[in-house]
Structure formats: structure tokens, C-alpha cells
Coordinates of C-alpha atoms in Angstrom, one line a residue:
X1 CA -51.5 36.4 30.5
X2 CA -49.7 32.4 29.7
X3 CA -46.4 32.3 29.4
X4 CA -44.6 30.6 26.3
X5 CA -42.0 28.1 28.6
X6 CA -40.2 26.4 25.8
X7 CA -37.7 28.4 25.0
X8 CA -36.6 27.9 29.0
X9 CA -37.6 23.5 28.4
X10 CA -34.7 23.8 25.4
X11 CA -32.1 25.7 26.8
X12 CA -32.1 23.3 30.9
X13 CA -31.7 20.7 28.0
X14 CA -28.6 22.3 25.8
X15 CA -27.6 22.5 29.1
X16 CA -27.5 19.6 30.4
X17 CA -26.3 18.1 27.1
X18 CA -23.2 19.7 27.9
X19 CA -23.0 19.8 31.7
X20 CA -23.0 15.6 30.5
X21 CA -20.8 15.8 27.4
X22 CA -17.8 17.9 30.1
X23 CA -18.7 15.5 32.7
X24 CA -18.0 12.3 30.0
X25 CA -14.3 14.3 28.9
X26 CA -13.4 15.2 31.9
X27 CA -13.4 11.1 32.8
X28 CA -11.6 10.0 30.2
X29 CA -8.9 12.9 30.1
X30 CA -8.1 12.5 34.1
X31 CA -8.9 8.3 33.6
X32 CA -6.4 5.8 35.2
X33 CA -4.5 4.2 31.8
X34 CA -5.8 1.1 32.2
X35 CA -9.5 2.7 32.0
X36 CA -9.0 5.1 29.0
X37 CA -6.4 3.5 26.9
X38 CA -9.4 0.7 25.6
X39 CA -11.5 3.8 24.1
X40 CA -8.1 5.1 22.8
X41 CA -7.1 2.2 21.0
X42 CA -10.6 1.2 19.6
X43 CA -10.0 4.4 17.2
X44 CA -6.5 3.3 16.6
X45 CA -5.9 1.2 13.0
X46 CA -4.0 -1.7 13.5
X47 CA -1.2 -3.8 11.2
X48 CA -3.1 -6.3 9.5
X49 CA -1.0 -9.4 10.5
X50 CA -3.4 -12.3 9.6
X51 CA -2.9 -12.6 5.2
X52 CA -4.9 -15.9 4.8
X53 CA -1.5 -17.8 3.4
X54 CA -3.7 -20.9 3.5
X55 CA -5.7 -20.0 0.4
X56 CA -2.6 -19.0 -1.6
X57 CA -0.4 -21.3 -3.6
X58 CA 2.9 -19.7 -4.1
X59 CA 5.4 -19.1 -6.8
X60 CA 9.1 -18.7 -6.8
X61 CA 9.6 -16.7 -9.6
X62 CA 7.3 -13.1 -11.1
X63 CA 6.3 -10.0 -9.9
X64 CA 3.4 -7.7 -8.5
X65 CA 3.5 -4.1 -9.6
X66 CA 6.3 -2.9 -7.3
X67 CA 8.8 -6.0 -6.2
X68 CA 9.9 -8.4 -9.2
X69 CA 11.7 -11.6 -7.8
X70 CA 13.0 -12.6 -11.7
X71 CA 16.7 -14.7 -10.7
X72 CA 19.1 -11.9 -11.7
X73 CA 17.3 -9.1 -11.3
X74 CA 19.4 -6.6 -9.6
X75 CA 19.0 -3.1 -7.7
X76 CA 22.0 -1.5 -6.9
X77 CA 21.1 2.2 -5.1
X78 CA 23.9 4.9 -3.4
X79 CA 23.5 7.6 -1.3
X80 CA 25.2 9.7 1.6
X81 CA 24.3 9.9 4.9
X82 CA 26.6 11.6 7.8
X83 CA 29.4 11.9 5.5
X84 CA 29.2 8.6 5.2
X85 CA 28.8 6.4 1.6
X86 CA 25.9 4.1 1.6
X87 CA 25.8 1.2 -1.2
X88 CA 22.8 -0.8 -1.0
X89 CA 22.7 -3.9 -3.3
X90 CA 19.8 -5.5 -3.9
X91 CA 20.0 -9.3 -5.8
X92 CA 17.5 -11.7 -7.1
X93 CA 19.3 -14.6 -6.7
X94 CA 19.0 -18.3 -9.2
X95 CA 18.6 -19.4 -6.2
X96 CA 15.2 -21.0 -3.7
X97 CA 15.4 -22.2 0.0
X98 CA 12.2 -24.4 1.8
X99 CA 10.3 -22.6 4.9
X100 CA 8.8 -24.7 6.0
X101 CA 6.7 -26.3 2.9
X102 CA 7.1 -23.4 1.3
X103 CA 9.7 -22.9 -1.6
X104 CA 10.6 -19.1 -1.8
X105 CA 12.8 -17.4 -3.4
X106 CA 16.9 -16.3 -2.5
X107 CA 17.3 -12.6 -3.0
X108 CA 20.5 -10.8 -1.7
X109 CA 21.2 -8.0 0.7
X110 CA 24.5 -6.5 0.8
X111 CA 25.6 -3.2 2.4
X112 CA 28.3 -0.9 2.0
X113 CA 29.7 1.8 3.9
X114 CA 32.8 3.6 2.7
X115 CA 33.5 0.4 0.4
X116 CA 33.7 -1.5 3.8
X117 CA 30.7 -4.7 4.0
X118 CA 28.7 -4.2 6.9
X119 CA 26.3 -6.9 6.8
X120 CA 25.0 -8.9 4.2
X121 CA 20.9 -10.5 4.3
X122 CA 19.7 -14.1 2.3
X123 CA 15.6 -13.1 2.4
X124 CA 12.8 -15.8 1.3
X125 CA 10.0 -14.6 -0.5
X126 CA 7.3 -15.7 -2.3
X127 CA 4.3 -14.7 -4.8
X128 CA 0.8 -15.5 -3.9
X129 CA -0.5 -16.6 -7.6
X130 CA -3.9 -16.2 -6.6
X131 CA -3.5 -12.1 -4.7
X132 CA -0.3 -11.3 -6.5
X133 CA 0.5 -10.3 -3.4
X134 CA 4.3 -10.8 -2.3
X135 CA 4.7 -12.9 1.0
X136 CA 8.2 -12.2 3.3
X137 CA 8.9 -15.9 4.8
X138 CA 12.9 -14.9 7.3
X139 CA 16.1 -14.1 6.4
X140 CA 19.8 -15.3 7.2
X141 CA 21.8 -12.8 8.4
X142 CA 25.3 -11.6 8.7
X143 CA 26.8 -8.7 9.7
X144 CA 30.3 -7.7 9.7
X145 CA 32.9 -5.6 11.4
X146 CA 36.4 -5.4 9.3
X147 CA 35.8 -8.2 7.8
X148 CA 34.7 -10.7 9.8
X149 CA 30.8 -12.0 10.6
X150 CA 30.7 -11.0 14.0
X151 CA 26.7 -11.3 14.2
X152 CA 23.8 -12.1 13.1
X153 CA 20.7 -10.2 14.3
X154 CA 17.4 -10.0 13.0
X155 CA 17.7 -13.7 11.7
X156 CA 14.4 -15.4 11.5
X157 CA 12.2 -18.2 9.8
X158 CA 9.1 -18.6 9.0
X159 CA 7.4 -21.3 11.8
X160 CA 9.9 -21.5 13.9
X161 CA 9.4 -20.0 17.5
X162 CA 6.2 -18.4 16.7
X163 CA 7.7 -16.8 14.0
X164 CA 5.3 -16.4 11.2
X165 CA 5.1 -14.7 7.0
X166 CA 5.1 -11.7 6.7
X167 CA 3.6 -9.4 4.2
X168 CA 6.8 -7.2 1.9
X169 CA 4.4 -5.7 -1.0
X170 CA 0.2 -6.0 -1.8
X171 CA -1.0 -6.9 -4.7
X172 CA -4.1 -4.7 -4.6
X173 CA -2.7 -1.5 -3.7
X174 CA -4.5 0.2 -1.1
X175 CA -4.1 4.0 0.5
X176 CA -3.7 3.8 4.3
X177 CA -3.0 0.1 4.4
X178 CA -1.3 -0.9 7.0
X179 CA 0.1 -5.1 7.4
X180 CA 3.6 -6.2 9.0
X181 CA 5.7 -7.2 7.0
X182 CA 8.0 -9.6 9.7
X183 CA 6.0 -11.4 12.3
X184 CA 9.0 -12.9 14.6
X185 CA 8.6 -11.3 18.1
X186 CA 11.4 -9.9 20.0
X187 CA 13.9 -10.4 16.7
X188 CA 11.7 -8.8 13.7
X189 CA 8.7 -6.9 13.5
X190 CA 8.8 -4.3 10.9
X191 CA 5.4 -2.7 9.7
X192 CA 4.5 -0.4 6.6
X193 CA 1.4 1.6 6.1
X194 CA 0.8 3.5 2.8
X195 CA 1.1 6.9 2.4
X196 CA 1.6 8.2 -0.8
X197 CA 0.3 6.2 -4.8
X198 CA 1.5 9.0 -7.2
X199 CA 4.2 10.2 -6.2
X200 CA 7.5 11.6 -8.3
X201 CA 10.9 11.2 -7.5
X202 CA 13.5 12.8 -9.0
X203 CA 16.8 9.9 -7.9
X204 CA 20.9 9.7 -9.5
X205 CA 18.9 6.6 -12.7
X206 CA 15.9 9.4 -13.6
X207 CA 12.3 10.1 -12.5
X208 CA 9.5 8.7 -11.1
X209 CA 6.2 8.6 -11.8
X210 CA 3.3 6.7 -9.7
X211 CA 5.3 6.4 -6.8
X212 CA 4.8 4.0 -4.4
X213 CA 6.0 5.3 -0.9
X214 CA 5.9 3.2 2.6
X215 CA 6.6 4.9 6.7
X216 CA 8.1 1.4 7.9
X217 CA 8.5 1.7 12.0
X218 CA 8.9 -0.9 13.8
X219 CA 7.8 -1.7 17.9
X220 CA 10.7 -2.7 18.6
X221 CA 13.0 0.4 18.0
X222 CA 9.8 2.9 18.4
X223 CA 10.0 6.4 17.5
X224 CA 12.2 5.6 14.7
X225 CA 10.5 5.8 11.4
X226 CA 12.0 5.1 7.5
X227 CA 10.1 5.9 4.2
X228 CA 10.8 3.5 0.9
X229 CA 9.9 4.7 -2.4
X230 CA 9.0 2.3 -5.0
X231 CA 8.6 2.2 -8.8
X232 CA 6.6 0.7 -10.7
X233 CA 8.1 -1.7 -12.7
X234 CA 11.1 -1.6 -10.8
X235 CA 10.6 -1.9 -7.1
X236 CA 12.9 0.2 -5.0
X237 CA 14.3 4.0 -5.9
X238 CA 14.8 4.6 -2.5
X239 CA 15.2 3.5 1.2
X240 CA 17.0 7.0 3.4
X241 CA 19.0 8.1 2.0
X242 CA 21.2 5.7 -0.9
X243 CA 18.6 5.9 -4.4
X244 CA 18.8 3.8 -7.3
X245 CA 22.0 4.0 -9.6
X246 CA 21.5 1.4 -11.7
X247 CA 19.2 -1.5 -13.1
X248 CA 20.3 -4.8 -14.0
X249 CA 17.7 -7.0 -15.6
X250 CA 18.7 -10.8 -16.3

């Protein structure tokens, strides 16, 4: 009687494939970092740093859906964190600043803790007319203690010391998009990922729909994460404990 060898061959092939797969996994899991890391990193989505700014013409006024650069526009946020009252005021000033060859709009942020001024920053933004994206060209920073300026930590400007502009708000919103907001090595490397586009959020001022949510991190502060919430036609409505309490239109 002739034996059927096909099932035996199939079993042998399956066993061989399984053996090779297990061997490959063992190599990856037990390999030195220099061997395994490139395979792991290959699957990680990177944060964009190349924004093709040479294709942009810039304006110092205007807005995209989630970021407004109209002089006089102001957002006031407040909230309590660890028993401390946090107050944040964001004002689009009637001032511009040249950063390199780009004219930018100055946006002032003032932060208080229990009524005491702790930080004032002058941030430099401009809108790309072609994409409606808002780019970030740096900031001047004053850190206060007991009413006195004690530091300028975090200050940077694009086109100086290897610094480059970052993207603060894309003109086209894509879920999962990742981009650097600041590109100032060893000083400021904030980056954002769009994690939600249709959130509903109640803050002291009102309830907002179609809220954009970004997750911010920085390689300079491993492990730290910050969720920010932006409402269409308004802008930032929640930053950590601080929530929107007032909008001032020009």
C-alpha cells in the first residue's frame, strides 16, 4: 500500500516555520540595544520638523480654526492645582517682531499663582497664507519671584544658534499628526500629537463641541505629558488645571 506523505511534509514545513519564527523573536528580545533598537524605532511614528517654510508667505494677522492672531483678542483661563489658584491670560498684542526675515505677531502670556506674577512670555507667531498653518518663531521669557525677574529660562528665537521655527497649529487637522512646536536644542523642544478631533468639553465659560485635543511632550522632560484642548473659532480652552473663563474680542 502506498503511503500518503503530504500531511507529513506539511507538518514538517509548519514545524520549520514555527522554529524559525521563535528563533527570530528570541534574537530580537535578547539582542543588545544596538541590534534591537533600530527595529523598534523603525515602527515609531516620528514628529515632523520639516515644514517647507520656503513655500510660505506669512501674515501677522488672521486665524485658522483653532488659533487666532487678531490684535486685541484675549483668552483668560483659571483653575486650581494642588491648592494653588492658577490664572493664565493670553493676549494678541498690537505689536510685531522681526525674527530673522519674518515679521511675526507678538502674543503675550501672563501666568499668576495665588495672584502673584510668576511668568510673562512674549511669543512670536505668523500664519502661512498657503496652508493656514500657524508657526512659532520663539519667545522672550521673564520668570518672576517676589515681583523680581530672576530668570529667562526657556527663551529662544528661530534662526539663532541652530534653532528653527516650529508648528503651533496645523492648517489641516489630521488625527495622529505629530509635529514639533519648538525646535531649540537643549532649550525648548515641545512637540504635540493630535489625539482627538471631536471632543466635547465643559469649562466654566461654556460647553464646547468638536474640540481638538493635543498631547504635548518634550524629549527634554521625559515622562511629562500635558493635554491641551482647543475649541473651533475660540482657541485654547483648557491647559492642565486652567480652564477658559473669559473671551475678550477686539
